[in-house]
XYZ file of C-alpha atoms in Angstrom:
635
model
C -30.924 -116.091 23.999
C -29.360 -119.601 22.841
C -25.887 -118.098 24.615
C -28.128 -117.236 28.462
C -29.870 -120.971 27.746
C -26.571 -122.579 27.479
C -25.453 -120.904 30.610
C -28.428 -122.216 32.907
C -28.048 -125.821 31.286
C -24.056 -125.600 32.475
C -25.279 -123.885 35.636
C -27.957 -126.224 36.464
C -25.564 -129.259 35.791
C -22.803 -128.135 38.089
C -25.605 -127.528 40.785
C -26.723 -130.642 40.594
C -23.210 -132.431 40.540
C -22.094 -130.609 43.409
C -25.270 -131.570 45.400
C -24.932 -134.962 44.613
C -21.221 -134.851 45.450
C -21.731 -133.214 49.500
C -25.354 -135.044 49.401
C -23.705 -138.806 48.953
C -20.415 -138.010 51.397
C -23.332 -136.757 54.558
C -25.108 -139.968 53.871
C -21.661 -142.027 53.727
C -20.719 -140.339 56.625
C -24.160 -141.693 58.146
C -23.806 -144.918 57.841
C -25.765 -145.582 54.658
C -22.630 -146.501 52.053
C -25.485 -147.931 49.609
C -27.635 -144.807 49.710
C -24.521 -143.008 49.176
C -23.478 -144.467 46.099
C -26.904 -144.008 44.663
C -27.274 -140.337 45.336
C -23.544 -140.229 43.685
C -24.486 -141.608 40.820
C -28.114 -139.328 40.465
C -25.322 -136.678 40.427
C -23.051 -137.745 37.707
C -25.879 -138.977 35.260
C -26.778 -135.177 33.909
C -23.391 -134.804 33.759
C -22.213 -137.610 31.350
C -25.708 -136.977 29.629
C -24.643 -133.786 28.133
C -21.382 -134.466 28.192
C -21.985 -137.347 25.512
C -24.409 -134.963 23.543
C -21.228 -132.647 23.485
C -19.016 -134.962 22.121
C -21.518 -136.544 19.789
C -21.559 -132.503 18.072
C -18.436 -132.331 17.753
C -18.151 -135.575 15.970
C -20.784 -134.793 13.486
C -18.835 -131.278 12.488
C -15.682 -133.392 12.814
C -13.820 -132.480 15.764
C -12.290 -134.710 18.077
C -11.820 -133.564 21.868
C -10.499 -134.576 24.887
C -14.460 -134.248 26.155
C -13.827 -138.185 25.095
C -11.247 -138.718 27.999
C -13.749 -137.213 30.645
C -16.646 -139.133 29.622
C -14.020 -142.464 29.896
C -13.235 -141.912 33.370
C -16.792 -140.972 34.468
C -18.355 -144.047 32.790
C -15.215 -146.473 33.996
C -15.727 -145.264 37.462
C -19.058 -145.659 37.703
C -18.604 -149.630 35.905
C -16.313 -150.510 38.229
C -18.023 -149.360 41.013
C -15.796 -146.029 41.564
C -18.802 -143.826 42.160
C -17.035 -141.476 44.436
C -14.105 -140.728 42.381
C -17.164 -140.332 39.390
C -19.065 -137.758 41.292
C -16.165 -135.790 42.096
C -14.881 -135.906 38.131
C -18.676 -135.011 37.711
C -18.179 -131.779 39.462
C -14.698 -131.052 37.955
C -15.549 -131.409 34.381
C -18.647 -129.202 34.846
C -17.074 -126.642 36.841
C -14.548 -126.360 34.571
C -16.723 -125.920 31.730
C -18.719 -123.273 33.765
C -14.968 -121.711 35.313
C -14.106 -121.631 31.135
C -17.376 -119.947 30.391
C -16.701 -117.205 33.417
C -13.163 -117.356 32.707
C -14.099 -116.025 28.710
C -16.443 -113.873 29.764
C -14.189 -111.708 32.162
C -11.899 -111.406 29.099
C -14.552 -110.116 26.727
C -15.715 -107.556 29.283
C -13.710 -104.558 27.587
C -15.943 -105.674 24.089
C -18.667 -106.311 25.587
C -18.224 -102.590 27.028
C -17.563 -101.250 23.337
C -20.894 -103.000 22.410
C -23.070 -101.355 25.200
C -22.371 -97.895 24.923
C -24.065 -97.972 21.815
C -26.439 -95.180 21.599
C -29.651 -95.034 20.386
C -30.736 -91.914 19.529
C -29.278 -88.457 18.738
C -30.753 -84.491 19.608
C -30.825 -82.748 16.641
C -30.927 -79.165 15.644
C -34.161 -78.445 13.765
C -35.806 -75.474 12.749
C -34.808 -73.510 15.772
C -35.467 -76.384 18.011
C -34.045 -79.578 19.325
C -34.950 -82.753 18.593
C -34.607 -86.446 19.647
C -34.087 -88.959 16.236
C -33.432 -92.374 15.948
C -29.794 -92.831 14.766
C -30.412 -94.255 11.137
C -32.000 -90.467 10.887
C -29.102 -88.714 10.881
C -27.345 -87.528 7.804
C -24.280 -85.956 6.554
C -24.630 -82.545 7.435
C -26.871 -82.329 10.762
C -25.867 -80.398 13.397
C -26.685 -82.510 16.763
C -26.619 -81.286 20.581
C -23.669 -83.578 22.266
C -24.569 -82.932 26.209
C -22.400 -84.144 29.150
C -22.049 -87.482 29.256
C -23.335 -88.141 26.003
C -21.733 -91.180 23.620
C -20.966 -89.267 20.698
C -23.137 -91.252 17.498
C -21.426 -90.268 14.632
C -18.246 -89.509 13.560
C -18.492 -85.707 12.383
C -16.571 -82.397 13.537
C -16.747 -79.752 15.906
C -19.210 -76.834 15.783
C -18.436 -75.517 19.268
C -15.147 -73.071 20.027
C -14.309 -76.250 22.289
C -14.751 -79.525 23.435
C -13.620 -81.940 26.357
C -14.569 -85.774 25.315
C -13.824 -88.876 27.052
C -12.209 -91.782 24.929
C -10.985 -94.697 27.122
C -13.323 -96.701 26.119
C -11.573 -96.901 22.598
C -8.153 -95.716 23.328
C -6.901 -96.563 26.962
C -6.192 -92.334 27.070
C -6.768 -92.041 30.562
C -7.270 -88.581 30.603
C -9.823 -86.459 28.412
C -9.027 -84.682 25.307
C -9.373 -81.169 23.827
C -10.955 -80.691 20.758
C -10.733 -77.372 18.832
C -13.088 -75.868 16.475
C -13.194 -77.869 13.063
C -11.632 -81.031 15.075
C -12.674 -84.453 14.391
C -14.648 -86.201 16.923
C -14.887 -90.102 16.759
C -18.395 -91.488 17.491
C -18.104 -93.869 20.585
C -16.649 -90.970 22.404
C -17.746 -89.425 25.646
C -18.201 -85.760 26.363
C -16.904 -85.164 29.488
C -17.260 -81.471 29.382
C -19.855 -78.499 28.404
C -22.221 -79.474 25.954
C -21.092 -78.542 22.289
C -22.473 -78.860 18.933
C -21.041 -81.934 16.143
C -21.582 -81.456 12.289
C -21.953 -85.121 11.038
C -19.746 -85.885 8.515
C -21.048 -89.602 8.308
C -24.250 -91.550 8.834
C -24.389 -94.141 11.988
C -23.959 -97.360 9.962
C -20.766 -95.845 8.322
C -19.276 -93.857 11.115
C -15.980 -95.602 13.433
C -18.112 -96.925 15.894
C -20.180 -99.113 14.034
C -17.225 -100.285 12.217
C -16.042 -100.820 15.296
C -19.137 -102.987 16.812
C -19.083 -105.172 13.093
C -15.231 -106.101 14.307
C -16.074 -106.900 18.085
C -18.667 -109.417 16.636
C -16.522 -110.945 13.862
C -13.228 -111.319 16.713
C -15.815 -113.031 19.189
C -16.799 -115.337 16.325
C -13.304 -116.640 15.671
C -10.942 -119.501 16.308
C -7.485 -119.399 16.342
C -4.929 -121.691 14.845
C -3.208 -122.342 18.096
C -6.585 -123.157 19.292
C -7.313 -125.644 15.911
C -3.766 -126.610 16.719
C -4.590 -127.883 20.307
C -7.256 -129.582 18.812
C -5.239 -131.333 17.018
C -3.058 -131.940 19.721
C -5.455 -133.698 21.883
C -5.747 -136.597 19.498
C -2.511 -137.491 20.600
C -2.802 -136.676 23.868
C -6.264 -139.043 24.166
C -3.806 -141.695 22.860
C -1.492 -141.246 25.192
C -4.061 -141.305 27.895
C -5.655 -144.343 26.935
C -2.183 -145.982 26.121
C -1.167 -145.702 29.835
C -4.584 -146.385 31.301
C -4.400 -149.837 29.354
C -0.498 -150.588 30.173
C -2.037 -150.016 34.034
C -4.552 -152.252 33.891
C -3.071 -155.181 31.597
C 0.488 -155.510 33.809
C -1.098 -155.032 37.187
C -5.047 -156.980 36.131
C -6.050 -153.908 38.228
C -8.697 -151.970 36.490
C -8.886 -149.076 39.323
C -5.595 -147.952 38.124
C -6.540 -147.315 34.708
C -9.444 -145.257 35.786
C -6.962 -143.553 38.235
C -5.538 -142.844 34.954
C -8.347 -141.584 32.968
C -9.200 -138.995 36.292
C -6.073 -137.356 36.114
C -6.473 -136.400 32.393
C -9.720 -135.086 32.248
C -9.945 -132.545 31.309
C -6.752 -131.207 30.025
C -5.341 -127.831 29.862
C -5.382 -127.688 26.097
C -9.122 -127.218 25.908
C -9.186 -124.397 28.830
C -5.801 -122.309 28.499
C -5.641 -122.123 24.402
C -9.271 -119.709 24.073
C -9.432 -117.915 27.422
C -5.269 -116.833 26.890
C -5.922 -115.226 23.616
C -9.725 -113.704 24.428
C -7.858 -112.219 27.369
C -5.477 -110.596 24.721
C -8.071 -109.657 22.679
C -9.884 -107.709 25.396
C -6.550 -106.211 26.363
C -5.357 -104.971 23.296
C -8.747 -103.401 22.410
C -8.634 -101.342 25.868
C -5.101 -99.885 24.127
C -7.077 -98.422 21.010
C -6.236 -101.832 19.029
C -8.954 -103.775 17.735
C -7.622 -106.789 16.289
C -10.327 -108.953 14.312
C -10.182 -112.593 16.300
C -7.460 -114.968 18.057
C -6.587 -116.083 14.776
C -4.949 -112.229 13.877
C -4.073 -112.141 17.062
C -1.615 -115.151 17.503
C -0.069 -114.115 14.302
C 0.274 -111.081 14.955
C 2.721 -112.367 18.047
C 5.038 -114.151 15.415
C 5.886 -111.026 12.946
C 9.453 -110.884 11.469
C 8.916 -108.435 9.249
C 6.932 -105.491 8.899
C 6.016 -102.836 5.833
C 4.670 -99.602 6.526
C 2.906 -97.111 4.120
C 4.393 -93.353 4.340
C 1.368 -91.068 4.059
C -0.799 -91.254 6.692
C 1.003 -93.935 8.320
C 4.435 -93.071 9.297
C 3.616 -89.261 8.461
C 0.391 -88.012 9.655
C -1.057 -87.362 5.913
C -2.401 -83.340 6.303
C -0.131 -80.761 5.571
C 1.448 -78.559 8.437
C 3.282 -75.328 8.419
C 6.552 -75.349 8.920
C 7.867 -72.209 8.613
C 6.311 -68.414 7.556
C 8.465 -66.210 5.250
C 7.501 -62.531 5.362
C 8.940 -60.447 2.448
C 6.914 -57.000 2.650
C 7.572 -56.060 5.932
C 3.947 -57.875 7.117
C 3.625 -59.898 10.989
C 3.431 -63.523 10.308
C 0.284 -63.273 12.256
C -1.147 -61.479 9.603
C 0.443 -63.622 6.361
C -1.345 -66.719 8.257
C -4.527 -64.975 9.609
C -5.659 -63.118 6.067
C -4.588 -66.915 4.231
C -6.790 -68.462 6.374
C -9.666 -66.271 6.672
C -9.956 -66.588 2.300
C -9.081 -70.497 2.552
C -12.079 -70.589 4.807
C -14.198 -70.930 1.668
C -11.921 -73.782 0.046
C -12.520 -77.664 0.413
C -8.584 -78.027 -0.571
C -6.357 -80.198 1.924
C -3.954 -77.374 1.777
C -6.373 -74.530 2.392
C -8.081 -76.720 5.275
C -4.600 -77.339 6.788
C -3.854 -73.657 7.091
C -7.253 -72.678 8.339
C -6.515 -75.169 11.070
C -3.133 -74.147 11.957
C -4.870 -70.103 12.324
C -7.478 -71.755 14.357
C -5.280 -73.337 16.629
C -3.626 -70.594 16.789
C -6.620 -68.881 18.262
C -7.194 -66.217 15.333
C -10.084 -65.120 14.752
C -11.094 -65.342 10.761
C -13.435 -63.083 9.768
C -15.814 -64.506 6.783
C -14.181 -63.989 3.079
C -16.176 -62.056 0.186
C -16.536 -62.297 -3.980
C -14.283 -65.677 -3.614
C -13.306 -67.395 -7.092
C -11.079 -70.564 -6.801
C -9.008 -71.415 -10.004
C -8.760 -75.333 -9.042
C -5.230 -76.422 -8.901
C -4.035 -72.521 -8.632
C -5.425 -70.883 -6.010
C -8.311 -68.547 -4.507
C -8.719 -65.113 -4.861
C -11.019 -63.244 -2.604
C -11.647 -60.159 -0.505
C -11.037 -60.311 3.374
C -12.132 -57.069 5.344
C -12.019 -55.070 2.093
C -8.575 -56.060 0.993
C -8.027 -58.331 -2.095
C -6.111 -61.698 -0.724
C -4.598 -64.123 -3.244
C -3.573 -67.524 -1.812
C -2.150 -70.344 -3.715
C 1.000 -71.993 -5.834
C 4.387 -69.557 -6.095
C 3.608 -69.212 -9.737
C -0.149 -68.339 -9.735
C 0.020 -65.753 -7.101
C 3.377 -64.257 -8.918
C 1.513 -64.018 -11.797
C -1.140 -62.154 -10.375
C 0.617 -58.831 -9.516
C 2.899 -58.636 -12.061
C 6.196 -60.708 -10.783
C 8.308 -63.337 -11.173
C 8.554 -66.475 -9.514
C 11.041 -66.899 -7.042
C 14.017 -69.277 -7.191
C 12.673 -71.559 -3.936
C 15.383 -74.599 -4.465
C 16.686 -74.843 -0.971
C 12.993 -75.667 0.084
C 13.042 -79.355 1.078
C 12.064 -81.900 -1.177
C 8.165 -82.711 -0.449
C 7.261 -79.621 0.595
C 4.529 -77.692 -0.642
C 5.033 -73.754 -0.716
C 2.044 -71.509 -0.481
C 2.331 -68.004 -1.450
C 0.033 -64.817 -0.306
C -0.818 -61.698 -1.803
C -2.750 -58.569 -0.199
C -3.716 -55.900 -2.283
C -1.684 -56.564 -5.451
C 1.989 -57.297 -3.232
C 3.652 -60.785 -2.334
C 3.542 -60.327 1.292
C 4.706 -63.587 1.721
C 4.950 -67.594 1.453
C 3.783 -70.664 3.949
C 5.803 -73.499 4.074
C 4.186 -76.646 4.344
C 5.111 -79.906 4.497
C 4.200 -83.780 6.028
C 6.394 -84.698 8.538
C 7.174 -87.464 10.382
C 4.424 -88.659 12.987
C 5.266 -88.120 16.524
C 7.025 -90.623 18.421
C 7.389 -92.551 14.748
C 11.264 -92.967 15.852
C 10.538 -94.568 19.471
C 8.000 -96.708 17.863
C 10.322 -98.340 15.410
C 13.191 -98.653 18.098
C 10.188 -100.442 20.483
C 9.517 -102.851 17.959
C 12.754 -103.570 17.326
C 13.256 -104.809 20.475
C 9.827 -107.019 20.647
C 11.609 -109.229 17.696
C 11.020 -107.593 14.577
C 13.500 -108.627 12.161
C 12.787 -106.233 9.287
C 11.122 -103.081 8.887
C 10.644 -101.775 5.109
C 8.767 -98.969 3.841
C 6.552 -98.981 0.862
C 5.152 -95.687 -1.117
C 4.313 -94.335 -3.718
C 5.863 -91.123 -3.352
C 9.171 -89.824 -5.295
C 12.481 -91.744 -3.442
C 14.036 -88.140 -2.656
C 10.798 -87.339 -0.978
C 10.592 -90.771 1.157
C 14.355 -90.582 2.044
C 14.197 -87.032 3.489
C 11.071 -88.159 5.510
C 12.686 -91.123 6.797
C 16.071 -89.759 7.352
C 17.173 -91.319 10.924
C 14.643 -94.074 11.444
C 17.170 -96.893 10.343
C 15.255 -98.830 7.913
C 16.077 -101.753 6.476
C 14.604 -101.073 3.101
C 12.830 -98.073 1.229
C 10.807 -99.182 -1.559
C 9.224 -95.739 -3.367
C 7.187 -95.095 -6.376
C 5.046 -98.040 -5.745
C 1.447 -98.955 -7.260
C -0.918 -100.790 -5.516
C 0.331 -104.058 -7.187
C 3.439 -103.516 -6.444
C 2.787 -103.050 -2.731
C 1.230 -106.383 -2.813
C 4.512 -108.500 -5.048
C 6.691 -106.928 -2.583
C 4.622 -108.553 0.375
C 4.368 -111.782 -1.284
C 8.102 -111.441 -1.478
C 9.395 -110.407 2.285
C 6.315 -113.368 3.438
C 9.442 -115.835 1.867
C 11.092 -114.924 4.813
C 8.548 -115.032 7.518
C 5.396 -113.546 8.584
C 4.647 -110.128 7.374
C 2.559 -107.008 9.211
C 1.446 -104.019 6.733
C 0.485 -101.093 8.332
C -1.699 -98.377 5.922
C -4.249 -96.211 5.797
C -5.513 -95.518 2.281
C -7.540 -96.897 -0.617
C -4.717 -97.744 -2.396
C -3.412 -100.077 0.823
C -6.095 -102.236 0.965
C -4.899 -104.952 -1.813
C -1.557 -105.161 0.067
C -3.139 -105.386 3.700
C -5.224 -108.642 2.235
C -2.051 -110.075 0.937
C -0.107 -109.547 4.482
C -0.017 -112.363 7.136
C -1.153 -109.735 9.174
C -2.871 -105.841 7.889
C -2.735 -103.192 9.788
C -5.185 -100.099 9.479
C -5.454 -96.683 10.508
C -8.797 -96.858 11.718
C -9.356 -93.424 12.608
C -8.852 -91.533 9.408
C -7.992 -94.421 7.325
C -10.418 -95.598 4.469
C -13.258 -97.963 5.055
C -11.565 -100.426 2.389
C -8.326 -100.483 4.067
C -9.957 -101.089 7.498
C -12.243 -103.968 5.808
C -9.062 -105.589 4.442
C -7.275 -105.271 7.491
C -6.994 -107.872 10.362
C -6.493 -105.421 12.874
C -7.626 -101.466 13.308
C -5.753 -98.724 15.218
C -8.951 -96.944 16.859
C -7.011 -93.634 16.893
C -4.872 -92.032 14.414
C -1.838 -92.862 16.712
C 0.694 -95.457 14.937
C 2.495 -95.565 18.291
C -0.304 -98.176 19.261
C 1.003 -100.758 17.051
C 3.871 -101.268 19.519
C 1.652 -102.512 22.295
C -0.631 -104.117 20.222
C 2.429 -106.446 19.003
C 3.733 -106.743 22.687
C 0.033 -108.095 24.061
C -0.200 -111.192 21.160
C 3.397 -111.364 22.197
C 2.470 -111.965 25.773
C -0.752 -113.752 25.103
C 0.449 -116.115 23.063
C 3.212 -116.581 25.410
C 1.140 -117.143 28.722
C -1.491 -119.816 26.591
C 1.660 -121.859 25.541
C 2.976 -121.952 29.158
C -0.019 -122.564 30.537
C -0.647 -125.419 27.933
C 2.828 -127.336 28.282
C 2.513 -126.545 32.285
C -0.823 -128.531 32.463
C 0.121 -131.406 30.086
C 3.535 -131.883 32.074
C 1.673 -131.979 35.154
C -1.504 -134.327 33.951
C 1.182 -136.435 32.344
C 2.940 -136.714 35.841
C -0.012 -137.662 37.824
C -1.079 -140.302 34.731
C 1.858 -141.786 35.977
C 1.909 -141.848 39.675
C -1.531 -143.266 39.519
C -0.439 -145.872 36.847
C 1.816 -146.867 39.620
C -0.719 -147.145 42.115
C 0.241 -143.778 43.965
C -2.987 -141.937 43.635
C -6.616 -143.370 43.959
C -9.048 -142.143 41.571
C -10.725 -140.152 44.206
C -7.147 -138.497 44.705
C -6.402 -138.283 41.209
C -9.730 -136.158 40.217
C -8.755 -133.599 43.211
C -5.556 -133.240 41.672
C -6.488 -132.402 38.124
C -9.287 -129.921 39.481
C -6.538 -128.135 41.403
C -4.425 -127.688 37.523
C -7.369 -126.885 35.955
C -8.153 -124.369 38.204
C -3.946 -123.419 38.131
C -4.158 -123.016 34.057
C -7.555 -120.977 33.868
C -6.442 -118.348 36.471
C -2.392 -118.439 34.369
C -4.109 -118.059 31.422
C -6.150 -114.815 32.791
C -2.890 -113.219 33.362
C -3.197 -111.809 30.102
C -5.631 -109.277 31.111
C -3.213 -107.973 32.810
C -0.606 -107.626 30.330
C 0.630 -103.943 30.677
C 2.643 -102.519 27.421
C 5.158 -100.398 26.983
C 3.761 -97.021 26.947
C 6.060 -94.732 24.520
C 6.721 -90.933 25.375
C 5.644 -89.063 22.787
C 7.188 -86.033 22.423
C 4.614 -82.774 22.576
C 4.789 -81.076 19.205
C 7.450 -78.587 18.704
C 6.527 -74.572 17.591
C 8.368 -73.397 13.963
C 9.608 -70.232 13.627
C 10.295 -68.213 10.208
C 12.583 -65.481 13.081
C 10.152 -63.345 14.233
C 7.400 -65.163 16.175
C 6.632 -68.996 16.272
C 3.530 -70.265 14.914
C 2.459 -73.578 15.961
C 1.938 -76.519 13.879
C -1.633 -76.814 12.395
C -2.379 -80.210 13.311
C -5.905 -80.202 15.790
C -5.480 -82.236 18.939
């Protein structure tokens, strides 16, 4: 309400100048040069009014702002009998305040975008029947009715064999994604296919999307420290205004000059270029998938040297995948995987839910397990279709019918072998392990080449575990066996060197993602600590977005400081062709309006900043020697 007031008042006074401004030149042009100069001056009045009410608020919170220099000119034009040259500064300052306030407000649009597609209300199974509940309704557990076009309103997984859903509104993905039975699906979503069925996994307030709305209205909130920066700047730059306008005036005794002066310098570039620059990034980056929480994030985010990344769940993708199937009694590896699956059906175990996925992806079947006992830690033991299946560690199934466990120390370090029984026989064992995201490699190179000095990585897995993961990536360091604290002493340390980016996705992240100049979280699957700590959230579980994340502050930060030191140069060159009498004050306004106009419209080249989009490579089949079985990650 206060933000749509504001707007008419800026409106209303840049109506008003600009009638006063075309009103006073059709009477000059009349022959009534006194009328003129009164209608002028009806026009800049409002103006100055609020402009001095402005400047008066910013005192009394104690900022100073070149808003000082505009209301100078103004009121010296209008004392020494400039009214012209004050009608047209009249319509310059307040179109450039209303230009700023457009300017902004194109490069919020992709935010204000996330913040509209809010929903409402969500159709809920119930008792047979569907109905339609307010959002806070919904809890854990309830199975809603996603139709076409629907927003998705909680985060929660799929009931339906299938799904199609829309998310470029979060992501930038162009193109709609599959979803699989059992898949996540992020609220804030579209469907953009059949109707399907979502099991909510969380309630509204605590679901992605309503983190997600929390961190559009903190980022709109904020300031950056370029922007306190400029502030700062201006002080100086208001001396050096007033400096000239006086050297003008007291070697020539002419005072038109120095309000020549003040014209050209009003307002500057600093005030316009600085915010609407780094909004524009800030809209930009969140069309990517890359929510970063204000300018202040943002600009240092462009001036990283060194960067620390988490392994699991970060660099890896954090869920178990099969890697290879060994058969040993003669058994299909369709059926090793299909039977382990159908009994891990009834198991809340990452492993079990990892192999159920990789069978469903697979497009098996599972038919539903019977007399199921799990021995947590070992295993489950179950019937499936009337034959007794036992799924779990080497040693617990071995022990179960009567053998030995195998000698298994060529596996890789990290991995995790599963082993599975049918009917009192080892028919065979998954291997499973947590590799390497895709596209991890390409990211690192990418990033590399934006300026990154250093790139460590910090876990708290075993070193022979880390270094197998990591083989290839040419890292500069590999911290392992970490806690928590000392994630955070070994940011403190690397921040001696520069500014530092953390990148994790866990619980155990968050202390170190405070500590960072910059934290990074996985927003997706990531923990809600790590994403509160953070300063900026990867909307999907893609680390291949940090890349152009970094390269729009990059290129944000870049176009405000051109824009800035382009405007100054040329306000400081027209200060001094009108110091030496070369423009008139009338002249001198004209010019500034034209690099005002120049430095909003540079500055809104950020939206436009397009990244560097990295192939990622689609994800490869395994084979044991028979058959291939694809990896169980959902889409």
């Amino acid at each position: 309400m206060e933000t749509t007031r504001a707007d008419r008042l800026k409106t209303a006074i840049l109506l008003g100048a600009v009638a006063g401004l075309l009103v006073g030149l059709a009477v000059y042009f009349s022959g009534e040069p006194d009328v003129a100069n009164a209608v002028w001056i009806a026009g800049v009045v409002p103006a100055l009014a609020a402009l001095v009410v402005e400047i008066l608020r910013s005192l009394r919170s104690g900022e100073v702002g070149l808003d000082i220099v505009a209301a100078l000119s103004m009121s010296a034009a209008l004392v020494f009998g400039e009214t012209l040259a004050a009608a047209v500064v009249a319509v310059m300052y307040s179109g450039g305040t209303f230009l700023e306030a457009f300017a902004e407000g194109r490069a919020r649009r992709e935010m204000h975008d996330l913040l509209s597609r809010v929903p409402r209300t969500a159709t809920r199974h119930r008792n047979g029947g569907l109905e339609e509940v307010p959002l806070n309704e919904i809890a854990p557990g309830d199975r809603l009715l996603i139709r076409q076009g629907d927003v998705v309103p909680v985060d929660g997984t799929l009931s339906s064999e299938t799904a199609f859903v829309d998310t470029s509104a979060l992501t930038g993905e162009s193109l709609p994604v599959r979803l699989r039975y059992g898949a996540e699906a992020m609220s804030g979503s579209t469907n953009a296919g059949e109707a399907f069925d979502l099991i909510a996994t969380h309630e509204a307030k605590d679901s992605t999307y309503a983190g997600i709305v929390r961190l559009v209205e903190e980022a709109q909130a904020s300031k950056a420290p370029m922007s306190r920066l400029a502030d700062r700047w201006s002080l100086g730059f208001l001396a050096v205004t007033v400096s000239i306008a006086f050297a003008a005036w007291w070697f020539t005794g002419d005072p038109i000059r120095a309000v020549a002066v003040l014209v050209v310098a009003t307002p500057c570039p600093l005030i316009l270029a600085v915010p609407v620059a780094l909004v524009a990034g800030l809209s930009r980056a969140a069309h990517f998938g890359v929510l970063i929480k204000g300018a202040g994030p943002l600009e240092t985010m462009a001036r990283i040297l060194t960067l620390i990344l988490d392994k699991t769940g970060t660099l890896t993708d954090g869920r178990p995948q099969i890697v290879a199937i060994d058969s040993h009694d003669g058994m299909a590896e369709e059926d090793i995987l299909r039977l382990a699956a159908a009994l891990d059906q009834a198991s809340k175990h990452p492993v079990a839910q990892a192999i159920v996925a990789a069978a469903k992806e697979r497009g098996f079947s599972l038919p539903v397990p019977s007399d199921v006992a799990e021995i947590p830690g070992e295993g489950v033991v179950g019937y499936v279709e009337g034959r007794k299946i036992i799924v779990g560690g080497d040693a617990f199934v071995a022990s179960r019918v009567g053998r030995r466990p195998g000698d298994h120390s060529a596996i890789a370090a990290g991995s995790v072998l599963v082993a599975v029984a049918v009917d009192g026989h080892m028919v065979g064992h998954l291997v499973m392990s947590d590799p390497l995201r895709d596209g991890a490699g390409q990211m690192l190179d990418g990033l590399r080449r934006e300026g990154i000095a250093r790139i460590l990585l910090a876990t708290g897995d075993r070193a022979d575990v880390a270094e197998r993961v990591t083989e290839g990536l040419g890292l500069d360091g590999l911290r392992a066996g970490l806690t928590p604290d000392q994630k955070v002493l070994l940011v403190l340390t690397e921040r001696k060197n520069g500014p530092v980016m953390m990148v994790g996705d866990g619980v155990n992240d968050a202390p170190a993602l405070a500590a960072a100049d910059v934290g990074v979280a996985m927003g997706a699957r990531g923990a809600a600590a790590s994403a509160e700590a953070a300063d900026v959230v990867l909307l999907v579980d893609r680390i291949d977005r940090l890349g152009p994340g970094i390269e729009i502050a990059r290129g944000a930060r870049r176009i405000a400081v051109e824009s800035v030191v382009a405007g100054i140069g040329l306000s400081v060159m027209g200060m001094i062709a009108a110091a030496f009498g070369y423009l008139t004050p009338v002249q001198g306004a004209l010019l500034q309006e034209v690099i005002d106009v120049a430095v909003i419209l540079n500055a809104l080249r950020a939206l436009r900043i397009a990244p560097h989009e990295p192939t990622i490579p689609k994800p490869k089949a395994v084979s044991s020697g028979q058959d291939d079985i694809a990896q169980g990650a959902t889409p």
